[in-house]
Coordinates of C-alpha atoms in Angstrom, one line a residue:
X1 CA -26.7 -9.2 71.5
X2 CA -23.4 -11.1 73.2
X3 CA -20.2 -9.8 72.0
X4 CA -18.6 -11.2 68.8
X5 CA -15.0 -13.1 69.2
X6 CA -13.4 -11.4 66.6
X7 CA -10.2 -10.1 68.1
X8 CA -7.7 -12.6 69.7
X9 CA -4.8 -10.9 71.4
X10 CA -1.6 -13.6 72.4
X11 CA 0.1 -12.1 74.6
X12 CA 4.2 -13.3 74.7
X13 CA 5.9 -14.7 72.1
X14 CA 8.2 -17.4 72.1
X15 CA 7.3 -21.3 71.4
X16 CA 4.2 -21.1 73.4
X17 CA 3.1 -17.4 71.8
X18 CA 4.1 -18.6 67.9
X19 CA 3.1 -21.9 68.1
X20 CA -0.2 -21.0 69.7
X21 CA -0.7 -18.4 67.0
X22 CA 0.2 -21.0 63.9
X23 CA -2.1 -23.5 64.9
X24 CA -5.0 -20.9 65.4
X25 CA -4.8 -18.7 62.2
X26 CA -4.0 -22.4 60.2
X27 CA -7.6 -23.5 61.9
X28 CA -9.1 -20.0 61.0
X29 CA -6.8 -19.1 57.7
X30 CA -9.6 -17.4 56.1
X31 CA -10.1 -15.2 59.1
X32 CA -10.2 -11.7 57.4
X33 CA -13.4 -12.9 55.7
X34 CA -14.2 -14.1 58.8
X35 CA -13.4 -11.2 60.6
X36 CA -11.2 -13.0 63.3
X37 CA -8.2 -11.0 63.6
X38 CA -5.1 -12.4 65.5
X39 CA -2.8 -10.3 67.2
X40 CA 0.8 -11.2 69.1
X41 CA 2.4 -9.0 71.3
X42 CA 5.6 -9.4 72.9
X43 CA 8.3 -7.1 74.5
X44 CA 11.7 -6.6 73.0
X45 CA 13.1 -6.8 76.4
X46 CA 11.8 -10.4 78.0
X47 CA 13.8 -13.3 76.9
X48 CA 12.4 -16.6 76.8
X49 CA 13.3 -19.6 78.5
X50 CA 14.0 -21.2 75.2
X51 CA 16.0 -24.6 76.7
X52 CA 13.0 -27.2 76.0
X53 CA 14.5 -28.8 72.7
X54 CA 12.3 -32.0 72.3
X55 CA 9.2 -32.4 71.3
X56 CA 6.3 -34.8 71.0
X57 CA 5.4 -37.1 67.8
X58 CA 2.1 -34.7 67.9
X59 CA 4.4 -32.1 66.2
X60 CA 4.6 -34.0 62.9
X61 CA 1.0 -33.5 62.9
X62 CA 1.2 -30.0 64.1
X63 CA 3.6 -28.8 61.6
X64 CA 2.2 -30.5 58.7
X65 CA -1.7 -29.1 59.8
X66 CA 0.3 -24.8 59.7
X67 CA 1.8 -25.6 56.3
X68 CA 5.5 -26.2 57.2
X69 CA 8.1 -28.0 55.0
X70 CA 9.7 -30.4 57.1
X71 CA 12.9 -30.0 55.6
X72 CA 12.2 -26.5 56.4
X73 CA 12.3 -26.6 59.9
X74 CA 15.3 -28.8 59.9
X75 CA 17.3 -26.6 57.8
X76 CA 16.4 -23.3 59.6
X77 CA 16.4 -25.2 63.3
X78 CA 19.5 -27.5 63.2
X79 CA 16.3 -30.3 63.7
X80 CA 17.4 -34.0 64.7
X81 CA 14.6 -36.9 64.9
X82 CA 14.0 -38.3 68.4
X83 CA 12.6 -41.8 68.4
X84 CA 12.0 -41.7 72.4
X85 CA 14.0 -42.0 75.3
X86 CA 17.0 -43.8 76.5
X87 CA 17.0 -43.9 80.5
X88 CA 19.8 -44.3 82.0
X89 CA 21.0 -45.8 85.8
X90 CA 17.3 -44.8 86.5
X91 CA 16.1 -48.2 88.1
X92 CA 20.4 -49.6 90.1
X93 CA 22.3 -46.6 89.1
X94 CA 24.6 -50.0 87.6
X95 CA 24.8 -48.9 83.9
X96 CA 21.0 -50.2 83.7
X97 CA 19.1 -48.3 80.6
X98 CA 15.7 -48.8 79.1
X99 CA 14.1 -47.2 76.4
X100 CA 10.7 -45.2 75.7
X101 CA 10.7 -45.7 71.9
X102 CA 7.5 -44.0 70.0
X103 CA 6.5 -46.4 68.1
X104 CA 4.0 -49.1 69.3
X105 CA 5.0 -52.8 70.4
X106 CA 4.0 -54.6 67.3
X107 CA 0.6 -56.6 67.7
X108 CA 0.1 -53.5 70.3
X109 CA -4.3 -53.5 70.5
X110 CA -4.6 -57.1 69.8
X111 CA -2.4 -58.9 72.3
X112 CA 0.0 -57.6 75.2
X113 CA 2.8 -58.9 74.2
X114 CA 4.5 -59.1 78.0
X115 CA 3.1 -62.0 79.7
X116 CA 5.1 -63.7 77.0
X117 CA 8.6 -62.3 77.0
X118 CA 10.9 -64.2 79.2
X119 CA 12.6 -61.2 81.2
X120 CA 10.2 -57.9 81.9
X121 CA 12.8 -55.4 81.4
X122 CA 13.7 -56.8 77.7
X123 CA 10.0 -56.3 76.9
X124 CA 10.8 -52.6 74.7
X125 CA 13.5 -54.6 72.6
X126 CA 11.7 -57.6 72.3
X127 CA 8.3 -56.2 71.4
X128 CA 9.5 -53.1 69.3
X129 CA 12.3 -52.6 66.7
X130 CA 12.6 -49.2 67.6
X131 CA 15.2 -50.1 70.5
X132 CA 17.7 -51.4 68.4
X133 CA 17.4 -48.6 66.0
X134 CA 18.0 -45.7 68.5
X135 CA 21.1 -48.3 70.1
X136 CA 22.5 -48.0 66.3
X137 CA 22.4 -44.9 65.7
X138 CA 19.8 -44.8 62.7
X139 CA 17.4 -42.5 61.0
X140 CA 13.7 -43.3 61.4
X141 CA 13.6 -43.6 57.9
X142 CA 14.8 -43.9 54.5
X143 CA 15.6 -42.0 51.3
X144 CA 13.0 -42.8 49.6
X145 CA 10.4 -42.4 52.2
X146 CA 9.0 -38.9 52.0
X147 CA 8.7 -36.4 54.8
X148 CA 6.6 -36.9 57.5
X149 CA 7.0 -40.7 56.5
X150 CA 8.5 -43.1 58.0
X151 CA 8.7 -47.0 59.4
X152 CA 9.1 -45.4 62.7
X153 CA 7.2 -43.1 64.8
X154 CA 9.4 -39.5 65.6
X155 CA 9.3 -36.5 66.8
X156 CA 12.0 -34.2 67.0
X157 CA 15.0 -32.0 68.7
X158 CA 15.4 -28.4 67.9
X159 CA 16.8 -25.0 68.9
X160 CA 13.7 -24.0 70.4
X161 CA 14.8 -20.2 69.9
X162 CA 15.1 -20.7 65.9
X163 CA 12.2 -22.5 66.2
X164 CA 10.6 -19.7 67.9
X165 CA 11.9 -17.5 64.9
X166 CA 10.7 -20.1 62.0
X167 CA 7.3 -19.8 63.7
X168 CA 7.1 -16.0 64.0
X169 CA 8.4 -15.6 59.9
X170 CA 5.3 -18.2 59.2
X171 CA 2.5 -16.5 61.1
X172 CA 3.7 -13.0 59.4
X173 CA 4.1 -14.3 56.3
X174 CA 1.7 -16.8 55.2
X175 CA -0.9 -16.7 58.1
X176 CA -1.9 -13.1 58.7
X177 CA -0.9 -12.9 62.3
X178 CA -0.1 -9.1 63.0
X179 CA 2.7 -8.5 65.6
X180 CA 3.2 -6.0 68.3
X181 CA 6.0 -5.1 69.8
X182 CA 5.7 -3.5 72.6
X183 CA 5.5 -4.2 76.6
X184 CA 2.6 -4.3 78.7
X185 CA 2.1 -1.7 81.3
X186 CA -1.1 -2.2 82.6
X187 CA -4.2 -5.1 82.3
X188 CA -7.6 -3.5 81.9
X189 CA -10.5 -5.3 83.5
X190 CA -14.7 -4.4 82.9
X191 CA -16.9 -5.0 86.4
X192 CA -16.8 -8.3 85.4
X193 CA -13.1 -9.5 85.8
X194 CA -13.2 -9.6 81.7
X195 CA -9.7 -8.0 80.3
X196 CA -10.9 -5.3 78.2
X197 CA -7.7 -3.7 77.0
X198 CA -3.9 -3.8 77.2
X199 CA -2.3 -0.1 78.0
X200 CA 1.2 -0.5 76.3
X201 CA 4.1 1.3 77.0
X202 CA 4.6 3.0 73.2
X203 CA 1.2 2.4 71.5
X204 CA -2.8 2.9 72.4
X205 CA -4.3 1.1 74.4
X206 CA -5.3 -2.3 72.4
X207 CA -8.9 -4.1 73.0
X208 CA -9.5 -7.4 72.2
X209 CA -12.4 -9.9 72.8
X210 CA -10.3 -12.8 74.0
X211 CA -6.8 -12.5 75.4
X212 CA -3.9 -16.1 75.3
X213 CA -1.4 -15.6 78.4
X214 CA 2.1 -16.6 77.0
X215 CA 4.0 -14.6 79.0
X216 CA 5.8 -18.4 80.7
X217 CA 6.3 -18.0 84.3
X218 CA 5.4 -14.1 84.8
X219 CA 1.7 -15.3 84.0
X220 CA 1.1 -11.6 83.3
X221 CA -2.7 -11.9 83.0
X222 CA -3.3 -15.3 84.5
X223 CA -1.8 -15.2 87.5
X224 CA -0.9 -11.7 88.3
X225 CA -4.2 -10.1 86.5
X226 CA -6.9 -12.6 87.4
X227 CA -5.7 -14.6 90.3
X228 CA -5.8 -17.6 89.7
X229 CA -4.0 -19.6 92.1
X230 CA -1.5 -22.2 92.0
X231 CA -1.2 -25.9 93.0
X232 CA 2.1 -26.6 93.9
X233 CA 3.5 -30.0 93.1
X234 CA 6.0 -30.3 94.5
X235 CA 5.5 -33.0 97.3
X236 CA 4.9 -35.5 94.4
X237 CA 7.5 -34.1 91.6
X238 CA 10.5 -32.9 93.5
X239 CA 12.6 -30.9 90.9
X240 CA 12.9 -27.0 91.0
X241 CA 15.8 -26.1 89.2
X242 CA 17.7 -26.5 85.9
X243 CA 21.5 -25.9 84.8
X244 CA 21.8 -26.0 80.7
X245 CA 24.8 -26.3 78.7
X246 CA 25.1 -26.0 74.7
X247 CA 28.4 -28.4 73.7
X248 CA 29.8 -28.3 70.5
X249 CA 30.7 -31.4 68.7
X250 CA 34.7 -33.0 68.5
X251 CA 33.9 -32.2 64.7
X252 CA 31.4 -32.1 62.0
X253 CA 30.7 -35.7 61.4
X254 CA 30.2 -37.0 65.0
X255 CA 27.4 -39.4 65.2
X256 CA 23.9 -37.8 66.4
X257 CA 22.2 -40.3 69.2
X258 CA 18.4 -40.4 67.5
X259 CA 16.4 -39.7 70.9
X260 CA 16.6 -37.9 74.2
X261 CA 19.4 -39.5 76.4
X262 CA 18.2 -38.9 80.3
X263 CA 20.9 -40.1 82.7
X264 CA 20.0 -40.5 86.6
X265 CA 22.1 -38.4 88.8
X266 CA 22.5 -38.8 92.6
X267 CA 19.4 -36.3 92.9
X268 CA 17.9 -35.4 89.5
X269 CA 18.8 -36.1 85.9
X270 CA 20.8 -35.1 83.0
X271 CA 19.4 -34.8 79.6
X272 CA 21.7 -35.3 76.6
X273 CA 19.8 -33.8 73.5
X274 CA 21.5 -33.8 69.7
X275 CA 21.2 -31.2 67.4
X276 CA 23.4 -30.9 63.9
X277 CA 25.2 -28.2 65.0
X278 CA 25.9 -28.8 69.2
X279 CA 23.9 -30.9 71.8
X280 CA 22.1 -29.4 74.1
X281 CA 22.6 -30.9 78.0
X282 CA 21.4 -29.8 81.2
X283 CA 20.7 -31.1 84.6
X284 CA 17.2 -31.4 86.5
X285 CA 17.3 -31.2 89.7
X286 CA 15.9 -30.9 93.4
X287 CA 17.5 -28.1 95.6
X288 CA 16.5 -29.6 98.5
X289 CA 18.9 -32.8 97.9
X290 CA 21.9 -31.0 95.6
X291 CA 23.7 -27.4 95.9
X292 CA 24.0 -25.5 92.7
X293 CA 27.6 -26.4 92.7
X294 CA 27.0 -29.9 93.4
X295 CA 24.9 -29.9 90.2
X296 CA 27.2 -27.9 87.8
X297 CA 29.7 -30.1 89.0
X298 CA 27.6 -33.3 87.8
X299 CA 26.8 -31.5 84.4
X300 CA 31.2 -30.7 84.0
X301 CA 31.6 -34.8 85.1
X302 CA 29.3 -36.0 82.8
X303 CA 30.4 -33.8 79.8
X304 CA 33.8 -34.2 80.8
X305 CA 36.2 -31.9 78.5
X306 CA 34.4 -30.6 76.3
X307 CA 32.6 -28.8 79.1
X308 CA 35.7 -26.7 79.9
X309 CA 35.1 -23.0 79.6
X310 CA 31.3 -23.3 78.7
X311 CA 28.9 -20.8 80.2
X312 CA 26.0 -22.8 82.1
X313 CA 22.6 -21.3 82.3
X314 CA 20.2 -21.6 85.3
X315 CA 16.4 -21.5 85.4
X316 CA 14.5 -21.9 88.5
X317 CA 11.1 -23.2 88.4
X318 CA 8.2 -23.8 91.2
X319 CA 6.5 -27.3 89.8
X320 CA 2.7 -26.9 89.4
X321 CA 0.2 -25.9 87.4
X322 CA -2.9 -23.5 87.5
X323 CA -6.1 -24.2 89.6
X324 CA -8.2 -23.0 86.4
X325 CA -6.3 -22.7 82.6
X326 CA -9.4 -20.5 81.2
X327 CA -10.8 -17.7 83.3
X328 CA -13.2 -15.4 82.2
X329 CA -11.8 -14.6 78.7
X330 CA -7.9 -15.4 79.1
X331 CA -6.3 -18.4 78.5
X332 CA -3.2 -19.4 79.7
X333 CA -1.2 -21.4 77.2
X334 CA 2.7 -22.8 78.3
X335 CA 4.3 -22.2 81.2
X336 CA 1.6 -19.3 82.4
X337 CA -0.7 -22.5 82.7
X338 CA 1.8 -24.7 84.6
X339 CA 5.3 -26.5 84.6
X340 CA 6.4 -29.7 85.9
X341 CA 9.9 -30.6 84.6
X342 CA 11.3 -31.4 80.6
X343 CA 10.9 -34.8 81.0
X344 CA 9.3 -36.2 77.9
X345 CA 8.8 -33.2 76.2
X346 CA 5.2 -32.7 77.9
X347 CA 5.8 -28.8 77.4
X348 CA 5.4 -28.2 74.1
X349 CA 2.8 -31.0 73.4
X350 CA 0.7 -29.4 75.9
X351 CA 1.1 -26.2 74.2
X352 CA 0.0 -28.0 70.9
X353 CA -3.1 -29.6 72.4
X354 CA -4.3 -26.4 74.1
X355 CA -4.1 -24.0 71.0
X356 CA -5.4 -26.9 68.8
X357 CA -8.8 -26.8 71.4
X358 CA -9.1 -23.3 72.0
X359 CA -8.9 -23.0 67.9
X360 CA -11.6 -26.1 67.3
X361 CA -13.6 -24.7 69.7
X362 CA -13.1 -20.9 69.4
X363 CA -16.7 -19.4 71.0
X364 CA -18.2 -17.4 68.5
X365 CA -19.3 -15.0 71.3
X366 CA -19.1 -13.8 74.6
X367 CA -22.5 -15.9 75.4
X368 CA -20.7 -19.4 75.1
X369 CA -17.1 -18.7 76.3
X370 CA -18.2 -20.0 79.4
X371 CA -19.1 -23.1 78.5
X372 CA -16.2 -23.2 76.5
X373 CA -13.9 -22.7 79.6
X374 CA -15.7 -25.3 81.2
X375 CA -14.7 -28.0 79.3
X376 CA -11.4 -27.0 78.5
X377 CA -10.6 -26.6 82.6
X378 CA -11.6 -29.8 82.7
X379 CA -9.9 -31.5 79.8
X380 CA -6.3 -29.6 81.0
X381 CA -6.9 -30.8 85.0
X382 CA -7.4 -34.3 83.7
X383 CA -3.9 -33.7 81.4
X384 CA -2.5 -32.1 84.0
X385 CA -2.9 -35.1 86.3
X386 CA -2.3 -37.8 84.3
X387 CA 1.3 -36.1 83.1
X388 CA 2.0 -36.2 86.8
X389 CA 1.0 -39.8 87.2
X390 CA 3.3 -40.2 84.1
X391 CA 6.4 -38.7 85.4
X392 CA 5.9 -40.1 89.1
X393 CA 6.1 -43.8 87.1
X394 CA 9.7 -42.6 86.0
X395 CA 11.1 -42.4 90.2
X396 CA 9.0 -44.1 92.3
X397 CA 10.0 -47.9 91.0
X398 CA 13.5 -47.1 91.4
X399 CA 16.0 -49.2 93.2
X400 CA 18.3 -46.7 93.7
X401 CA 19.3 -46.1 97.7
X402 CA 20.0 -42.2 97.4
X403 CA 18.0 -40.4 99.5
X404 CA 16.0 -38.2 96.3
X405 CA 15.5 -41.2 95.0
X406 CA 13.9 -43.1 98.0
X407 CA 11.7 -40.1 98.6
X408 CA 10.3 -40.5 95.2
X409 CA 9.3 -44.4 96.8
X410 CA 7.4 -43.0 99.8
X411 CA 3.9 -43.5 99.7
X412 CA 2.9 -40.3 100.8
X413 CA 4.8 -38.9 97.7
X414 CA 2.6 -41.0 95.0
X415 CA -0.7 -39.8 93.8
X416 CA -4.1 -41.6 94.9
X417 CA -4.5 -42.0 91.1
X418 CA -1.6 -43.6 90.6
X419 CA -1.7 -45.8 93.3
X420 CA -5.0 -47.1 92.4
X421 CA -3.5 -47.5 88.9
X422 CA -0.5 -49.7 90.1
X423 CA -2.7 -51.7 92.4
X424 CA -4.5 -52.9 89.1
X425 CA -1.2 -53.3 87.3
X426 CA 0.0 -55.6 89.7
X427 CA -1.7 -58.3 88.2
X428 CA -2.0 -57.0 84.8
X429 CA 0.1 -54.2 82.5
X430 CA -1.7 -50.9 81.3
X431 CA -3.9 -51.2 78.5
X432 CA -6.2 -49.0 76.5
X433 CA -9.2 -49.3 78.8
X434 CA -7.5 -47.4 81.6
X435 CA -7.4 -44.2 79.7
X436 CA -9.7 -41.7 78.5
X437 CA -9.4 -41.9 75.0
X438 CA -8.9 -38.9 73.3
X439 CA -7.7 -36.1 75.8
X440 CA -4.5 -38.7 76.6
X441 CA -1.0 -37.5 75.9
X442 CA 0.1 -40.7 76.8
X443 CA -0.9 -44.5 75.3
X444 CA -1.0 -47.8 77.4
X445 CA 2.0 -48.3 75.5
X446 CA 4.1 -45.8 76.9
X447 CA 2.8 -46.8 80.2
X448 CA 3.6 -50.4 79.5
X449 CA 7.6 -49.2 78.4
X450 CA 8.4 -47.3 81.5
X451 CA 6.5 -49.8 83.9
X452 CA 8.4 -52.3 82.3
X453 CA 11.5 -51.0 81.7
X454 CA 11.6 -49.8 85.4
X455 CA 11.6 -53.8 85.9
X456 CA 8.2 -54.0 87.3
X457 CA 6.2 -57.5 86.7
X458 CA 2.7 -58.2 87.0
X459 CA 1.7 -61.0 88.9
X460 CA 0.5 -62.6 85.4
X461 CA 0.0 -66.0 86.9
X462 CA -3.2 -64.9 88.7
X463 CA -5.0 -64.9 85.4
X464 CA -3.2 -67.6 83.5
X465 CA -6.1 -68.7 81.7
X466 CA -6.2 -65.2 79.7
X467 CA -2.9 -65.5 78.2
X468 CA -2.9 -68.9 76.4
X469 CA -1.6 -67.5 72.7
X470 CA 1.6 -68.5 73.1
X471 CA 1.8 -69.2 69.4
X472 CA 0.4 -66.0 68.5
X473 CA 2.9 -63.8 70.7
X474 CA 5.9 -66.1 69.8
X475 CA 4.6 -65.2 66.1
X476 CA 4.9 -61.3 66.3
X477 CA 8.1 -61.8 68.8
X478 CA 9.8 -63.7 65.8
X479 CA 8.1 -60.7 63.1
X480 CA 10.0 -58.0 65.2
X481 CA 13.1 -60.0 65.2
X482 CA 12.9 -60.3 61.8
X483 CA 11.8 -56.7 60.6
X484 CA 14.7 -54.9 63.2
X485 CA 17.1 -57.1 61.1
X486 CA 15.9 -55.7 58.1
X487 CA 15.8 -51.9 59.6
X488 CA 19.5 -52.3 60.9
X489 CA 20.6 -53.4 57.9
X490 CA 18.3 -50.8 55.3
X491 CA 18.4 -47.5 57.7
X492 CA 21.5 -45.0 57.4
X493 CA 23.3 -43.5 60.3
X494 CA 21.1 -40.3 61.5
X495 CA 23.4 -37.7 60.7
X496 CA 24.4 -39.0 57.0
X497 CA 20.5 -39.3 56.1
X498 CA 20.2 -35.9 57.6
X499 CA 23.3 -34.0 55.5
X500 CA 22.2 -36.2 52.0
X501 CA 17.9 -35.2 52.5
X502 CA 18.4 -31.6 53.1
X503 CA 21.2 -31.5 50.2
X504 CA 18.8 -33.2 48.3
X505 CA 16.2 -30.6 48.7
X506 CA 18.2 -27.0 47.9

């Protein structure tokens, strides 16, 4: 008879280690009928990375689906909304901007919307409200609106080390999650290569039947256990470091920017993220092009003052991702599995969509796990490369004359995927045929923003005859014109709705 799953051990705590854990004992919340018992063990002595404060618009989802108060998590985690992403000097390094807002151009399914707006890069303003919101400084919603409501699609910034915390209390509290802490001494494997057990350092050994690597770059069982090699990417996505800096505000009422500021440097980027209490910025960038010093010295410019005397933090990073994500019975879940660079929060959402499958599709023995694997391998390797694709789009239209920058334009840089992507879009945008349904983390739509906003046209004239609905797209241009006036004029300033809701729920 094949071996029960019954016992899941996640190994490392953390975002990836917590959230992981919610979303599985949420999924099996009955689990001591069940018999599924979940286990997290994590060493007092590890820190975690903890500098990734945006997230995806899947988390609404994802915190509503373990039972968390929204208001909750804003209270406990300093939480702003994000709307999207503001990019900055990306395509001239002039003062140019664009944004990735989260919420879909309006008629977005029914009719693409750019063959009719008169200048490409305007097509995120002119198609979406959302734009105009963020440039305000608004809330994604009202006071009336409830939580997880809203006009506008969000996501949101956090301390990801509170976060971490709110997590943790959760699983303990309300889900039945038992935690260890102890650290790892040894990884037990049968003839196999199965992990049988876990000798720690002040406990017995403990056995489980299927083990979640969250240990983040040490890949403790992944990597070091099972060998499972690495694909570098680095020839396509050039970053490998990462300076952070937490800045307080001038004073308790500054205005909060609503979404994920990314400014182009000479070689990398700086992100600009605003919590309630500080903002969180740091600098991406390639060590081949820029010193250490060369980048603190960016991050000090572009703070200016209020950067005097702050402590900078520095994370190194190899950009990649495992060859294989489940092998035998460990999965790798975070940055054990892979990690390109923070831009657009791909992270987190990837450690959302690989607990939420290995709970949907937990194998009830040893007999299926296989299987299982299989298609879960294959699901991530398809993530993994599209989220490549994705971030390549960001650099490789750029006008900018820098020498990081213009390696990001060389062909031998681009994906084949991609290329064969932009060849299409050359004489039409993205749309929803061109992705895979389900498994996407990203729409046409965000395609279509960055594409567009990177101030590249498709030849549209070579298929004139399928965009004759002038009056249809002038229609829905005129609609969004109408309904961001309305939203300018109804939504309050993001920090004031922010103080009055969570006053309003004490």
């Amino acid at each position: 008879m094949p071996k029960s799953i019954t016992k899941i051990a996640i190994v490392g705590g953390g975002t990836a280690g917590w959230l992981t854990a919610a979303i599985l004992a949420s999924q099996h919340k009955n689990h001591h009928m069940s018999g599924i018992e979940i286990t997290l063990i994590e060493s007092s002595d590890i820190p975690t990375v903890g500098v990734g404060e945006g997230t995806w618009p899947t988390m609404k989802n994802t915190l509503q689906q373990i039972g968390l108060k929204e208001s909750d998590v804003f209270k406990a985690c300093h939480a702003t909304f994000k709307q999207g992403g503001k990019f900055v000097n990306w395509v001239h390094g002039n003062g140019d901007f664009y944004y990735h807002p989260f919420t879909v151009p309006l008629g977005y399914g029914r009719i693409d919307l750019a063959p009719y707006v008169d200048d490409i890069k305007d097509y995120a303003p002119e198609s979406n409200f959302q734009h105009a919101i963020c440039e305000a400084g608004l809330a994604p919603r009202g006071m009336a609106e409830g939580e997880y409501q809203g006009s506008c699609n969000y996501a949101y910034h956090l301390d990801a080390g509170a976060f971490a915390e709110v997590l943790k209390q959760h699983c303990k509290t309300n889900l039945n999650v038992n935690h260890l802490i102890d650290t790892v001494a040894t990884v037990n494997q049968d003839e196999q290569g199965d992990i049988v057990s876990l000798s720690l350092t002040d406990n017995p050994d403990f056995y489980a039947d299927l083990f979640i690597d969250c240990t983040g770059l040490a890949a403790l069982l992944i990597g070091k256990t099972l060998k499972v090699p690495f694909i570098k990417q680095d020839k396509v996505l050039f970053n490998d470091r990462a300076l952070a800096m937490q800045v307080p505000y001038e004073h308790d009422r500054s205005p909060i920017a609503s979404h994920t500021i990314a400014t182009a440097q000479d070689a990398g980027w700086i992100w600009d993220i605003g919590l309630t209490h500080r903002r969180g910025v740091g600098h991406v960038y390639s060590s081949q092009y820029l010193t250490d010093e060369q980048a603190e010295q960016n991050l000090r410019n572009y703070i200016g003052p209020a950067a005097e005397g702050l402590a900078v933090k520095k994370i190194s990073y190899q950009s990649g991702h495992r060859e294989r994500f489940w092998q035998n019975n460990c999965v790798a879940v975070g940055m054990a599995g892979g990690f390109v660079e923070p831009l657009e929060a791909t992270a987190i959402m990837l450690i959302e969509m690989s607990a939420r499958f290995i709970a949907e599709n937990l194998p009830v023995n040893r007999s299926v796990m296989a299987i299982t694997a299989k298609r879960f391998n294959q699901q991530m390797s398809y993530r993994w490369r599209r989220i490549i694709d994705f971030l390549k789009l960001h650099y490789m239209l750029t006008k900018r004359k820098e020498p990081y920058w213009q390696a990001h334009c060389d062909i031998e840089s681009i994906p084949q995927s991609l290329q064969e992507d932009l060849a299409i879009w050359a004489f039409r945008g993205p749309t929803s045929h061109d992705f895979n349904g389900p498994i996407e983390l990203f729409p046409a739509a965000s395609y279509q923003y960055v594409l567009y906003g990177m101030e590249f046209k498709p030849d549209f004239s070579q298929q004139a005859h399928l965009y004759q609905q002038q009056a249809q797209a002038q229609s829905i241009l005129q609609r969004n014109q109408q309904l961001t006036q309305q939203m300018l004029s109804n939504l309050p300033p993001h920090r004031d709705f922010i103080t009055k809701w969570l006053a309003s729920t004490y």
